[in-house]
mmCIF file of C-alpha atoms and ligand atoms in Angstrom:
data_model
loop_
_atom_site.group_PDB
_atom_site.id
_atom_site.type_symbol
_atom_site.label_atom_id
_atom_site.label_comp_id
_atom_site.label_asym_id
_atom_site.label_seq_id
_atom_site.Cartn_x
_atom_site.Cartn_y
_atom_site.Cartn_z
ATOM 1 C CA MET B 1 -20.493 -23.439 -7.107
ATOM 2 C CA ASN B 2 -21.782 -20.777 -9.693
ATOM 3 C CA VAL B 3 -19.902 -17.708 -9.354
ATOM 4 C CA LEU B 4 -20.481 -14.108 -10.568
ATOM 5 C CA LEU B 5 -17.172 -12.253 -11.361
ATOM 6 C CA THR B 6 -17.752 -8.837 -11.469
ATOM 7 C CA GLY B 7 -14.822 -7.214 -13.124
ATOM 8 C CA GLY B 8 -14.268 -9.859 -14.498
ATOM 9 C CA MET B 9 -13.051 -9.397 -17.584
ATOM 10 C CA GLY B 10 -10.343 -7.193 -15.073
ATOM 11 C CA TYR B 11 -5.853 -8.473 -15.016
ATOM 12 C CA ILE B 12 -7.424 -10.540 -11.581
ATOM 13 C CA GLY B 13 -10.511 -11.319 -12.639
ATOM 14 C CA SER B 14 -9.468 -13.333 -15.472
ATOM 15 C CA HIS B 15 -6.347 -15.118 -13.591
ATOM 16 C CA THR B 16 -9.146 -15.792 -11.458
ATOM 17 C CA ALA B 17 -11.911 -17.217 -14.451
ATOM 18 C CA VAL B 18 -8.842 -19.205 -15.205
ATOM 19 C CA VAL B 19 -7.927 -21.104 -11.519
ATOM 20 C CA LEU B 20 -12.196 -21.162 -10.924
ATOM 21 C CA LEU B 21 -13.029 -22.246 -14.181
ATOM 22 C CA GLN B 22 -10.150 -25.207 -13.879
ATOM 23 C CA SER B 23 -11.309 -26.553 -10.541
ATOM 24 C CA GLY B 24 -14.605 -27.056 -11.526
ATOM 25 C CA HIS B 25 -17.141 -23.619 -10.773
ATOM 26 C CA ARG B 26 -19.095 -22.137 -13.362
ATOM 27 C CA LEU B 27 -18.510 -18.851 -13.809
ATOM 28 C CA VAL B 28 -20.433 -15.721 -14.967
ATOM 29 C CA LEU B 29 -18.353 -12.720 -15.918
ATOM 30 C CA TYR B 30 -20.104 -9.331 -15.146
ATOM 31 C CA ASP B 31 -18.126 -6.197 -16.494
ATOM 32 C CA ASN B 32 -18.269 -2.789 -17.976
ATOM 33 C CA LEU B 33 -14.840 -3.098 -19.998
ATOM 34 C CA SER B 34 -14.424 0.445 -18.893
ATOM 35 C CA ASN B 35 -10.609 -0.939 -18.229
ATOM 36 C CA SER B 36 -10.666 -4.460 -20.108
ATOM 37 C CA THR B 37 -11.133 -5.407 -23.430
ATOM 38 C CA TYR B 38 -14.070 -8.174 -25.050
ATOM 39 C CA LYS B 39 -11.492 -10.392 -26.582
ATOM 40 C CA VAL B 40 -10.686 -11.826 -22.512
ATOM 41 C CA VAL B 41 -12.918 -14.041 -22.962
ATOM 42 C CA GLU B 42 -11.694 -15.451 -26.464
ATOM 43 C CA LYS B 43 -8.436 -15.923 -24.173
ATOM 44 C CA LEU B 44 -9.490 -17.913 -21.362
ATOM 45 C CA THR B 45 -11.920 -20.096 -24.108
ATOM 46 C CA GLN B 46 -8.488 -20.791 -25.052
ATOM 47 C CA ILE B 47 -6.670 -21.518 -22.507
ATOM 48 C CA THR B 48 -9.283 -23.250 -20.202
ATOM 49 C CA GLY B 49 -11.415 -25.225 -22.960
ATOM 50 C CA LEU B 50 -14.101 -23.936 -21.525
ATOM 51 C CA HIS B 51 -17.207 -21.429 -22.802
ATOM 52 C CA THR B 52 -17.638 -18.615 -20.004
ATOM 53 C CA PRO B 53 -20.666 -16.624 -20.513
ATOM 54 C CA PHE B 54 -20.072 -12.643 -20.346
ATOM 55 C CA ILE B 55 -22.618 -9.697 -19.783
ATOM 56 C CA ASN B 56 -21.359 -6.421 -20.795
ATOM 57 C CA GLY B 57 -23.468 -4.950 -17.164
ATOM 58 C CA ASP B 58 -22.239 -2.105 -14.825
ATOM 59 C CA VAL B 59 -22.613 -3.140 -11.122
ATOM 60 C CA ARG B 60 -24.862 0.575 -10.774
ATOM 61 C CA ASN B 61 -26.810 -1.093 -12.945
ATOM 62 C CA THR B 62 -28.837 -3.405 -10.174
ATOM 63 C CA GLN B 63 -32.126 -4.571 -11.814
ATOM 64 C CA LEU B 64 -29.129 -6.443 -14.405
ATOM 65 C CA LEU B 65 -27.209 -7.363 -11.894
ATOM 66 C CA THR B 66 -30.215 -9.093 -9.967
ATOM 67 C CA GLU B 67 -31.392 -10.531 -12.920
ATOM 68 C CA ALA B 68 -27.726 -12.477 -13.590
ATOM 69 C CA LEU B 69 -27.505 -13.089 -10.370
ATOM 70 C CA ALA B 70 -31.197 -15.313 -10.527
ATOM 71 C CA THR B 71 -31.183 -16.007 -13.640
ATOM 72 C CA HIS B 72 -27.286 -17.749 -13.392
ATOM 73 C CA HIS B 73 -29.036 -18.844 -10.177
ATOM 74 C CA ILE B 74 -25.626 -18.148 -8.279
ATOM 75 C CA ASP B 75 -24.230 -18.974 -5.273
ATOM 76 C CA ALA B 76 -21.318 -16.486 -4.211
ATOM 77 C CA VAL B 77 -20.143 -12.895 -5.725
ATOM 78 C CA ILE B 78 -16.613 -12.054 -6.300
ATOM 79 C CA HIS B 79 -16.870 -8.246 -6.293
ATOM 80 C CA PHE B 80 -13.428 -7.000 -8.468
ATOM 81 C CA ALA B 81 -14.996 -4.224 -10.425
ATOM 82 C CA GLY B 82 -13.897 -0.469 -9.498
ATOM 83 C CA LEU B 83 -11.315 1.458 -10.528
ATOM 84 C CA LYS B 84 -7.021 1.685 -9.190
ATOM 85 C CA ALA B 85 -6.095 4.359 -10.287
ATOM 86 C CA VAL B 86 -4.502 6.132 -6.847
ATOM 87 C CA GLY B 87 -3.773 9.332 -8.919
ATOM 88 C CA GLU B 88 -6.774 9.402 -10.442
ATOM 89 C CA SER B 89 -8.674 8.969 -7.516
ATOM 90 C CA VAL B 90 -6.887 11.884 -6.245
ATOM 91 C CA GLU B 91 -7.937 14.122 -9.326
ATOM 92 C CA LYS B 92 -11.470 12.544 -9.464
ATOM 93 C CA PRO B 93 -12.458 11.259 -6.081
ATOM 94 C CA VAL B 94 -16.693 11.855 -6.647
ATOM 95 C CA ASP B 95 -15.920 9.592 -10.656
ATOM 96 C CA TYR B 96 -14.302 7.094 -7.647
ATOM 97 C CA TYR B 97 -16.581 7.219 -4.482
ATOM 98 C CA ALA B 98 -20.008 7.096 -6.743
ATOM 99 C CA ASN B 99 -18.324 3.711 -8.555
ATOM 100 C CA ASN B 100 -16.850 1.540 -6.068
ATOM 101 C CA VAL B 101 -18.994 2.183 -3.081
ATOM 102 C CA GLN B 102 -21.997 2.873 -5.035
ATOM 103 C CA GLY B 103 -21.397 -0.130 -6.843
ATOM 104 C CA ALA B 104 -20.592 -1.536 -4.139
ATOM 105 C CA ILE B 105 -24.482 -0.635 -2.290
ATOM 106 C CA SER B 106 -25.837 -1.823 -5.953
ATOM 107 C CA LEU B 107 -23.971 -5.065 -5.337
ATOM 108 C CA LEU B 108 -24.978 -5.734 -2.096
ATOM 109 C CA GLU B 109 -28.477 -4.503 -2.862
ATOM 110 C CA ALA B 110 -29.270 -7.490 -6.282
ATOM 111 C CA MET B 111 -27.383 -9.885 -3.779
ATOM 112 C CA GLN B 112 -29.848 -9.030 -0.617
ATOM 113 C CA SER B 113 -32.810 -9.296 -3.097
ATOM 114 C CA VAL B 114 -32.421 -12.486 -4.473
ATOM 115 C CA ASP B 115 -31.045 -13.961 -1.719
ATOM 116 C CA ILE B 116 -27.390 -14.731 -2.366
ATOM 117 C CA LYS B 117 -24.853 -14.642 0.712
ATOM 118 C CA THR B 118 -21.192 -14.986 0.005
ATOM 119 C CA LEU B 119 -19.127 -12.221 -0.914
ATOM 120 C CA VAL B 120 -15.397 -11.864 -1.333
ATOM 121 C CA PHE B 121 -14.489 -8.759 -2.020
ATOM 122 C CA SER B 122 -11.144 -7.343 -3.227
ATOM 123 C CA SER B 123 -9.969 -4.714 -0.759
ATOM 124 C CA SER B 124 -6.049 -3.785 -0.378
ATOM 125 C CA ALA B 125 -3.253 -3.766 1.726
ATOM 126 C CA THR B 126 -3.752 0.223 1.123
ATOM 127 C CA VAL B 127 -5.900 0.472 3.812
ATOM 128 C CA TYR B 128 -3.562 0.131 6.051
ATOM 129 C CA GLY B 129 -2.014 3.525 5.447
ATOM 130 C CA GLU B 130 1.742 4.047 6.613
ATOM 131 C CA PRO B 131 2.698 1.171 8.541
ATOM 132 C CA GLN B 132 3.242 1.635 11.488
ATOM 133 C CA TYR B 133 4.682 -1.329 12.305
ATOM 134 C CA LEU B 134 5.839 -3.993 10.048
ATOM 135 C CA PRO B 135 5.090 -7.250 9.093
ATOM 136 C CA LEU B 136 1.486 -6.353 8.189
ATOM 137 C CA ASP B 137 -1.042 -7.817 10.225
ATOM 138 C CA GLU B 138 -4.868 -7.538 9.345
ATOM 139 C CA ASN B 139 -4.932 -5.734 13.568
ATOM 140 C CA HIS B 140 -3.347 -3.181 12.283
ATOM 141 C CA PRO B 141 -4.879 0.111 12.038
ATOM 142 C CA THR B 142 -6.516 0.873 9.078
ATOM 143 C CA ARG B 143 -6.151 4.976 8.310
ATOM 144 C CA ALA B 144 -6.255 4.987 4.297
ATOM 145 C CA ILE B 145 -4.530 8.758 2.375
ATOM 146 C CA ASN B 146 -6.184 8.801 -0.955
ATOM 147 C CA PRO B 147 -9.591 8.698 -2.012
ATOM 148 C CA TYR B 148 -9.095 4.914 -3.906
ATOM 149 C CA GLY B 149 -7.937 3.582 0.323
ATOM 150 C CA ARG B 150 -10.626 5.794 1.031
ATOM 151 C CA CYS B 151 -12.924 4.069 -1.027
ATOM 152 C CA LYS B 152 -11.465 0.533 0.260
ATOM 153 C CA LEU B 153 -12.192 1.112 3.711
ATOM 154 C CA HIS B 154 -15.931 2.570 3.490
ATOM 155 C CA ILE B 155 -16.660 -0.728 1.523
ATOM 156 C CA GLU B 156 -14.751 -2.738 4.041
ATOM 157 C CA GLU B 157 -17.120 -1.233 7.109
ATOM 158 C CA MET B 158 -20.361 -1.719 5.375
ATOM 159 C CA LEU B 159 -19.891 -5.010 4.728
ATOM 160 C CA GLY B 160 -18.713 -5.536 8.675
ATOM 161 C CA ASP B 161 -22.233 -3.775 9.269
ATOM 162 C CA VAL B 162 -23.675 -6.344 6.759
ATOM 163 C CA ALA B 163 -21.774 -8.713 8.077
ATOM 164 C CA GLU B 164 -23.617 -8.054 11.434
ATOM 165 C CA SER B 165 -27.491 -7.569 10.046
ATOM 166 C CA ALA B 166 -27.651 -11.468 9.565
ATOM 167 C CA PRO B 167 -25.657 -14.411 11.047
ATOM 168 C CA ASP B 168 -26.313 -17.061 7.207
ATOM 169 C CA TRP B 169 -23.895 -13.501 5.512
ATOM 170 C CA ARG B 170 -20.134 -15.134 4.567
ATOM 171 C CA ILE B 171 -17.950 -12.307 3.494
ATOM 172 C CA ALA B 172 -13.849 -11.904 3.086
ATOM 173 C CA CYS B 173 -12.082 -8.787 2.398
ATOM 174 C CA LEU B 174 -9.359 -10.345 0.342
ATOM 175 C CA ARG B 175 -6.565 -7.862 1.122
ATOM 176 C CA TYR B 176 -4.276 -7.633 -1.459
ATOM 177 C CA PHE B 177 -0.177 -6.867 -1.312
ATOM 178 C CA ASN B 178 1.221 -5.963 -4.741
ATOM 179 C CA PRO B 179 0.149 -8.051 -7.693
ATOM 180 C CA VAL B 180 2.247 -8.817 -10.397
ATOM 181 C CA GLY B 181 2.467 -11.146 -13.389
ATOM 182 C CA ALA B 182 0.963 -13.507 -15.806
ATOM 183 C CA HIS B 183 -1.178 -16.508 -16.815
ATOM 184 C CA GLU B 184 2.203 -19.226 -17.887
ATOM 185 C CA SER B 185 0.457 -19.235 -21.455
ATOM 186 C CA GLY B 186 1.554 -15.371 -22.032
ATOM 187 C CA LEU B 187 -2.559 -14.971 -23.716
ATOM 188 C CA ILE B 188 -3.726 -13.134 -20.739
ATOM 189 C CA GLY B 189 -2.141 -10.475 -17.839
ATOM 190 C CA GLU B 190 -2.077 -6.856 -17.274
ATOM 191 C CA ASN B 191 -1.944 -4.311 -19.989
ATOM 192 C CA PRO B 192 -2.226 -0.822 -18.781
ATOM 193 C CA ASP B 193 -3.637 1.577 -21.084
ATOM 194 C CA GLY B 194 -1.188 5.041 -21.125
ATOM 195 C CA VAL B 195 2.010 5.340 -18.778
ATOM 196 C CA PRO B 196 1.306 2.832 -16.372
ATOM 197 C CA ASN B 197 1.661 4.111 -12.784
ATOM 198 C CA ASN B 198 2.622 0.727 -11.527
ATOM 199 C CA LEU B 199 7.038 -0.298 -11.393
ATOM 200 C CA MET B 200 6.318 -4.431 -12.706
ATOM 201 C CA PRO B 201 4.166 -2.734 -15.855
ATOM 202 C CA TYR B 202 6.776 -0.027 -15.883
ATOM 203 C CA ILE B 203 10.514 -2.372 -15.928
ATOM 204 C CA ALA B 204 8.107 -5.053 -18.798
ATOM 205 C CA GLN B 205 7.388 -2.175 -21.098
ATOM 206 C CA VAL B 206 11.355 -0.647 -20.796
ATOM 207 C CA ALA B 207 12.705 -3.821 -21.117
ATOM 208 C CA ALA B 208 10.716 -3.902 -23.824
ATOM 209 C CA GLY B 209 11.812 -1.147 -25.026
ATOM 210 C CA LYS B 210 9.043 0.602 -25.167
ATOM 211 C CA ARG B 211 10.387 3.098 -22.853
ATOM 212 C CA ALA B 212 14.011 4.924 -22.739
ATOM 213 C CA GLU B 213 14.195 4.566 -18.530
ATOM 214 C CA LEU B 214 12.566 3.420 -14.933
ATOM 215 C CA SER B 215 12.116 6.740 -12.764
ATOM 216 C CA VAL B 216 12.863 5.046 -9.705
ATOM 217 C CA PHE B 217 10.579 7.323 -6.946
ATOM 218 C CA GLY B 218 13.821 7.311 -4.240
ATOM 219 C CA ALA B 219 16.855 6.386 -2.821
ATOM 220 C CA ASP B 220 17.554 7.997 0.373
ATOM 221 C CA TYR B 221 14.461 5.442 1.595
ATOM 222 C CA PRO B 222 15.494 3.818 5.264
ATOM 223 C CA THR B 223 15.363 0.179 3.669
ATOM 224 C CA ALA B 224 19.634 -1.809 2.030
ATOM 225 C CA ASP B 225 19.536 -0.543 -0.694
ATOM 226 C CA GLY B 226 17.797 2.715 -0.320
ATOM 227 C CA THR B 227 14.687 2.993 -3.332
ATOM 228 C CA GLY B 228 11.471 1.010 -1.268
ATOM 229 C CA VAL B 229 10.187 -2.044 -0.627
ATOM 230 C CA ARG B 230 6.750 -3.756 -1.437
ATOM 231 C CA ASP B 231 5.986 -7.358 -0.993
ATOM 232 C CA TYR B 232 4.953 -8.430 -4.959
ATOM 233 C CA ILE B 233 2.299 -11.894 -5.053
ATOM 234 C CA HIS B 234 2.570 -13.964 -8.434
ATOM 235 C CA VAL B 235 -1.262 -12.882 -9.906
ATOM 236 C CA MET B 236 -1.851 -16.559 -10.586
ATOM 237 C CA ASP B 237 -1.262 -17.345 -6.519
ATOM 238 C CA LEU B 238 -3.568 -14.888 -5.133
ATOM 239 C CA ALA B 239 -6.046 -16.000 -8.052
ATOM 240 C CA GLU B 240 -5.348 -19.468 -6.193
ATOM 241 C CA GLY B 241 -6.116 -17.587 -3.331
ATOM 242 C CA HIS B 242 -9.493 -16.804 -4.269
ATOM 243 C CA ALA B 243 -10.623 -20.505 -4.813
ATOM 244 C CA ALA B 244 -9.973 -21.248 -1.241
ATOM 245 C CA THR B 245 -12.018 -18.149 0.031
ATOM 246 C CA LEU B 246 -14.537 -19.850 -1.820
ATOM 247 C CA ARG B 247 -14.063 -23.141 0.317
ATOM 248 C CA PHE B 248 -14.010 -21.570 3.685
ATOM 249 C CA LEU B 249 -16.180 -19.108 3.078
ATOM 250 C CA SER B 250 -18.347 -21.965 3.367
ATOM 251 C CA GLN B 251 -17.347 -23.294 6.263
ATOM 252 C CA SER B 252 -16.747 -19.293 7.852
ATOM 253 C CA PRO B 253 -19.850 -17.575 8.103
ATOM 254 C CA GLY B 254 -19.016 -14.295 9.450
ATOM 255 C CA LEU B 255 -17.047 -11.870 8.345
ATOM 256 C CA HIS B 256 -13.429 -12.499 7.659
ATOM 257 C CA ALA B 257 -10.209 -9.379 6.146
ATOM 258 C CA ILE B 258 -7.598 -11.332 5.371
ATOM 259 C CA ASN B 259 -4.265 -10.731 3.608
ATOM 260 C CA LEU B 260 -3.280 -12.376 0.500
ATOM 261 C CA GLY B 261 0.930 -11.785 0.382
ATOM 262 C CA THR B 262 4.091 -13.229 0.272
ATOM 263 C CA GLY B 263 5.193 -11.295 3.638
ATOM 264 C CA GLN B 264 8.803 -11.146 1.249
ATOM 265 C CA GLY B 265 9.402 -7.594 0.583
ATOM 266 C CA TYR B 266 11.609 -6.349 -2.337
ATOM 267 C CA SER B 267 13.364 -3.150 -3.409
ATOM 268 C CA VAL B 268 12.824 -1.177 -6.492
ATOM 269 C CA LEU B 269 15.797 -2.198 -7.703
ATOM 270 C CA GLU B 270 15.978 -5.651 -6.637
ATOM 271 C CA MET B 271 12.907 -5.661 -8.473
ATOM 272 C CA VAL B 272 15.338 -4.200 -12.401
ATOM 273 C CA ARG B 273 17.511 -6.908 -11.174
ATOM 274 C CA ALA B 274 15.141 -9.955 -10.986
ATOM 275 C CA PHE B 275 13.691 -8.236 -14.714
ATOM 276 C CA GLU B 276 16.373 -8.361 -16.485
ATOM 277 C CA LYS B 277 17.565 -11.372 -15.689
ATOM 278 C CA ALA B 278 14.783 -12.996 -16.690
ATOM 279 C CA SER B 279 14.539 -11.308 -19.898
ATOM 280 C CA GLY B 280 18.229 -10.993 -20.782
ATOM 281 C CA CYS B 281 17.138 -7.153 -21.321
ATOM 282 C CA HIS B 282 18.922 -4.222 -20.293
ATOM 283 C CA VAL B 283 16.611 -2.284 -18.129
ATOM 284 C CA PRO B 284 18.247 1.447 -17.768
ATOM 285 C CA TYR B 285 16.590 3.776 -14.803
ATOM 286 C CA ARG B 286 17.424 6.923 -13.380
ATOM 287 C CA ILE B 287 17.342 7.733 -9.425
ATOM 288 C CA VAL B 288 14.690 11.043 -9.408
ATOM 289 C CA ALA B 289 12.527 12.091 -6.423
ATOM 290 C CA ARG B 290 10.448 10.210 -4.032
ATOM 291 C CA ARG B 291 6.880 9.770 -5.752
ATOM 292 C CA ALA B 292 4.308 12.285 -3.078
ATOM 293 C CA GLY B 293 2.073 10.102 -0.334
ATOM 294 C CA ASP B 294 4.427 6.627 -0.982
ATOM 295 C CA VAL B 295 5.702 5.377 2.111
ATOM 296 C CA SER B 296 9.048 3.153 2.150
ATOM 297 C CA ALA B 297 8.212 -0.611 3.097
ATOM 298 C CA VAL B 298 4.541 -2.350 3.088
ATOM 299 C CA TYR B 299 4.829 -6.253 3.354
ATOM 300 C CA ALA B 300 2.583 -8.908 4.319
ATOM 301 C CA ASN B 301 1.806 -10.637 7.715
ATOM 302 C CA PRO B 302 0.149 -13.717 5.438
ATOM 303 C CA HIS B 303 -0.358 -16.176 8.922
ATOM 304 C CA LYS B 304 -4.110 -15.995 9.306
ATOM 305 C CA ALA B 305 -4.223 -17.020 5.274
ATOM 306 C CA SER B 306 -2.580 -19.509 5.766
ATOM 307 C CA GLU B 307 -4.043 -20.559 8.817
ATOM 308 C CA CYS B 308 -7.597 -19.618 7.784
ATOM 309 C CA LEU B 309 -7.617 -21.132 3.943
ATOM 310 C CA SER B 310 -4.956 -22.991 4.101
ATOM 311 C CA TRP B 311 -3.434 -20.647 1.111
ATOM 312 C CA ARG B 312 0.403 -19.804 0.217
ATOM 313 C CA ALA B 313 1.756 -18.146 -1.621
ATOM 314 C CA LEU B 314 4.506 -19.916 -3.765
ATOM 315 C CA ARG B 315 5.682 -18.481 -7.130
ATOM 316 C CA SER B 316 8.827 -16.833 -7.203
ATOM 317 C CA LEU B 317 9.916 -13.389 -7.632
ATOM 318 C CA ASP B 318 12.209 -14.930 -10.989
ATOM 319 C CA ASP B 319 8.235 -16.778 -12.117
ATOM 320 C CA MET B 320 6.679 -13.404 -10.873
ATOM 321 C CA CYS B 321 9.351 -11.305 -13.467
ATOM 322 C CA ALA B 322 9.328 -14.635 -16.675
ATOM 323 C CA SER B 323 5.460 -14.550 -16.827
ATOM 324 C CA THR B 324 5.261 -10.703 -17.279
ATOM 325 C CA TRP B 325 8.127 -11.122 -19.696
ATOM 326 C CA ARG B 326 6.068 -13.292 -21.818
ATOM 327 C CA PHE B 327 2.827 -11.529 -21.110
ATOM 328 C CA GLN B 328 5.008 -8.202 -22.680
ATOM 329 C CA ARG B 329 6.093 -10.125 -25.665
ATOM 330 C CA SER B 330 3.361 -11.992 -27.205
ATOM 331 C CA GLU B 331 1.565 -8.232 -26.298
ATOM 332 C CA ARG B 332 3.349 -6.875 -28.657
ATOM 333 C CA SER B 333 3.426 -9.540 -31.160
ATOM 334 C CA GLY B 334 -0.091 -9.017 -31.053
ATOM 335 C CA MET B 335 -1.646 -12.265 -29.624
ATOM 336 C CA THR B 336 -3.343 -10.795 -27.310
ATOM 337 C CA LEU B 337 -5.822 -8.513 -25.314
HETATM 338 P P1 LIG P 1 -8.909 -4.503 -13.250
HETATM 339 O O1 LIG P 1 -9.653 -2.618 -13.557
HETATM 340 O O2 LIG P 1 -8.455 -5.184 -14.466
HETATM 341 O O3 LIG P 1 -9.910 -5.008 -13.422
HETATM 342 C C1 LIG P 1 -11.103 -3.693 -12.867
HETATM 343 C C2 LIG P 1 -12.079 -4.673 -13.663
HETATM 344 O O4 LIG P 1 -13.064 -3.848 -12.707
HETATM 345 C C3 LIG P 1 -12.539 -3.844 -15.253
HETATM 346 O O5 LIG P 1 -12.003 -5.043 -16.425
HETATM 347 C C4 LIG P 1 -13.124 -3.070 -15.562
HETATM 348 O O6 LIG P 1 -13.858 -2.919 -16.756
HETATM 349 C C5 LIG P 1 -14.424 -3.460 -14.531
HETATM 350 N N1 LIG P 1 -14.702 -2.615 -13.484
HETATM 351 C C6 LIG P 1 -14.425 -1.367 -13.337
HETATM 352 N N2 LIG P 1 -16.024 -0.967 -12.903
HETATM 353 C C7 LIG P 1 -16.889 -1.095 -12.861
HETATM 354 C C8 LIG P 1 -18.238 -0.668 -12.958
HETATM 355 N N3 LIG P 1 -18.805 0.069 -12.517
HETATM 356 N N4 LIG P 1 -18.931 -1.980 -13.505
HETATM 357 C C9 LIG P 1 -18.446 -2.976 -13.674
HETATM 358 N N5 LIG P 1 -16.901 -3.247 -14.459
HETATM 359 C C10 LIG P 1 -17.268 -2.574 -14.093
HETATM 360 O O7 LIG P 1 -8.120 -4.091 -11.804
HETATM 361 P P2 LIG P 1 -7.480 -5.333 -11.360
HETATM 362 O O8 LIG P 1 -5.945 -5.119 -11.189
HETATM 363 O O9 LIG P 1 -7.801 -6.439 -11.804
HETATM 364 O O10 LIG P 1 -8.372 -4.806 -9.861
HETATM 365 C C11 LIG P 1 -9.107 -6.255 -9.361
HETATM 366 C C12 LIG P 1 -9.390 -4.671 -7.999
HETATM 367 O O11 LIG P 1 -9.350 -5.751 -7.319
HETATM 368 C C13 LIG P 1 -10.116 -3.965 -7.865
HETATM 369 O O12 LIG P 1 -11.121 -3.648 -6.678
HETATM 370 C C14 LIG P 1 -8.969 -3.490 -7.415
HETATM 371 O O13 LIG P 1 -9.208 -2.200 -6.478
HETATM 372 C C15 LIG P 1 -8.119 -4.337 -6.578
HETATM 373 N N6 LIG P 1 -6.734 -4.545 -6.100
HETATM 374 C C16 LIG P 1 -6.354 -4.305 -7.010
HETATM 375 C C17 LIG P 1 -4.365 -4.629 -6.760
HETATM 376 C C18 LIG P 1 -2.903 -4.501 -7.969
HETATM 377 O O14 LIG P 1 -2.457 -4.172 -7.803
HETATM 378 N N7 LIG P 1 -3.816 -4.464 -9.222
HETATM 379 C C19 LIG P 1 -4.311 -4.790 -5.326
HETATM 380 C C20 LIG P 1 -5.416 -4.089 -4.703
HETATM 381 C C21 LIG P 1 -6.634 -3.984 -4.412
HETATM 382 C C1 LIG P 2 5.881 -0.040 -6.277
HETATM 383 C C2 LIG P 2 7.421 0.407 -5.633
HETATM 384 C C3 LIG P 2 7.296 2.864 -5.516
HETATM 385 C C4 LIG P 2 6.707 2.813 -10.644
HETATM 386 C C5 LIG P 2 -0.212 1.187 -5.775
HETATM 387 C C6 LIG P 2 -1.007 1.283 -5.289
HETATM 388 C C7 LIG P 2 -1.802 0.100 -3.840
HETATM 389 C C8 LIG P 2 -2.560 -1.118 -4.837
HETATM 390 C C9 LIG P 2 -0.813 -1.413 -5.795
HETATM 391 C C10 LIG P 2 -4.419 -1.433 -5.212
HETATM 392 C C11 LIG P 2 7.467 1.954 -5.080
HETATM 393 C C12 LIG P 2 8.449 2.431 -7.092
HETATM 394 C C13 LIG P 2 6.655 2.731 -9.272
HETATM 395 C C14 LIG P 2 8.023 3.377 -11.147
HETATM 396 C C15 LIG P 2 8.668 3.276 -8.923
HETATM 397 N N1 LIG P 2 -2.916 -0.959 -5.778
HETATM 398 N N2 LIG P 2 7.848 2.835 -8.255
HETATM 399 N N3 LIG P 2 9.175 3.569 -10.707
HETATM 400 O O1 LIG P 2 3.176 2.443 -4.630
HETATM 401 O O2 LIG P 2 3.212 -0.109 -3.587
HETATM 402 O O3 LIG P 2 0.836 0.253 -4.651
HETATM 403 O O4 LIG P 2 -0.589 -0.704 -6.124
HETATM 404 O O5 LIG P 2 -5.211 -1.281 -4.453
HETATM 405 O O6 LIG P 2 -2.853 0.981 -3.732
HETATM 406 O O7 LIG P 2 -0.333 1.624 -4.499
HETATM 407 O O8 LIG P 2 3.214 0.594 -6.085
HETATM 408 O O9 LIG P 2 3.780 -0.095 -8.163
HETATM 409 O O10 LIG P 2 2.775 2.021 -8.003
HETATM 410 O O11 LIG P 2 5.171 1.058 -6.807
HETATM 411 O O12 LIG P 2 10.276 3.589 -8.357
HETATM 412 O O13 LIG P 2 7.219 3.868 -12.402
HETATM 413 O O14 LIG P 2 8.232 1.085 -6.735
HETATM 414 O O15 LIG P 2 8.151 4.177 -5.514
HETATM 415 O O16 LIG P 2 8.405 1.584 -4.417
HETATM 416 P P1 LIG P 2 2.544 0.946 -4.539
HETATM 417 P P2 LIG P 2 3.609 0.659 -7.057
#
């Protein structure tokens, strides 16, 4: 298939690009580089031996996007592009609605104008809000609790209306849990600007000596060791989930919301210990107050993904930590992004 990846230069997009290229798809990466760099294209060539066209553009530039879809005879789009920091979305809601919701509208206009009707959308487990039960299945009520999550929900609802409007739309909303890890080469990975918002990159930077200690946000949750529990999924498993979704959509018109998680939760302290084991480095930490908006435990029921996509996450927590560490080290030695 010819597949256009919006946000294809970012963390999840670049790993998905590796998997799709290695499965024989032809790709176009479309990204405004607001949270990535041009070097990703070179890294992808290094990993796959294949050259991938890259278009430096914003998804809100409907004309440029339409031209890209038509020129490259695109069959399907995977829409990764978007802003993703929850805290920033509270401070700058208009930026988030403008970039994420307007971006999705622009993409749909472009796809409609050239009659492309297969779309995979990067949604998030954040659409479930505070869990009413665990594990979270796709029928769990949705109730986002911040502007970032509400953007995801608005887009999912919009995609529902679009899928209803004509029977030949094929749309998957993939609700990712907590993507971590990196490609085994250590060439691509998650490289946050400034202080990391998320646990795994923060732990990696502490292990590498870049930050003094980890703040553990709360040890008084009703979990086994009192710290927050999440469903961490290896980014390469997640990437393979996208390839499986393209295969599924080719047989399955309509709208499908599907969790991509492992079904297994790990606590913050379990993550610290696993990272220490994988890296051989000490990760000092201090227990501090809970972070506003956090919940005690979130993990997926991954049954629908296994039924529909014949896919499940295969990589272990050790793989997640070891690959993160490999990327962290190569990043420090200046090999990467
Ligand atoms: P990322 O920031 O690494 O990648 C997003 C890419 O989109 C970046 O390369 C950025 O430059 C690009 N981009 C942003 N706005 C754009 C625009 N208007 N036009 C063109 N390009 C634009 O983020 P990621 O972690 O790879 O996330 C990809 C998608 O998955 C996002 O939609 C995110 O909300 C979603 N998601 C991520 C996580 C996570 O924890 N990483 C979890 C759930 C869902
Ligand atoms: C994980 C656990 C923290 C940092 C976020 C978004 C979500 C999704 C994934 C996009 C929690 C604890 C963290 C630290 C800590 N993104 N923690 N010290 O909050 O589950 O999800 O990323 O869709 O929308 O909200 O992930 O990695 O921030 O936190 O103790 O320095 O680690 O309290 O228990 P989260 P996270």
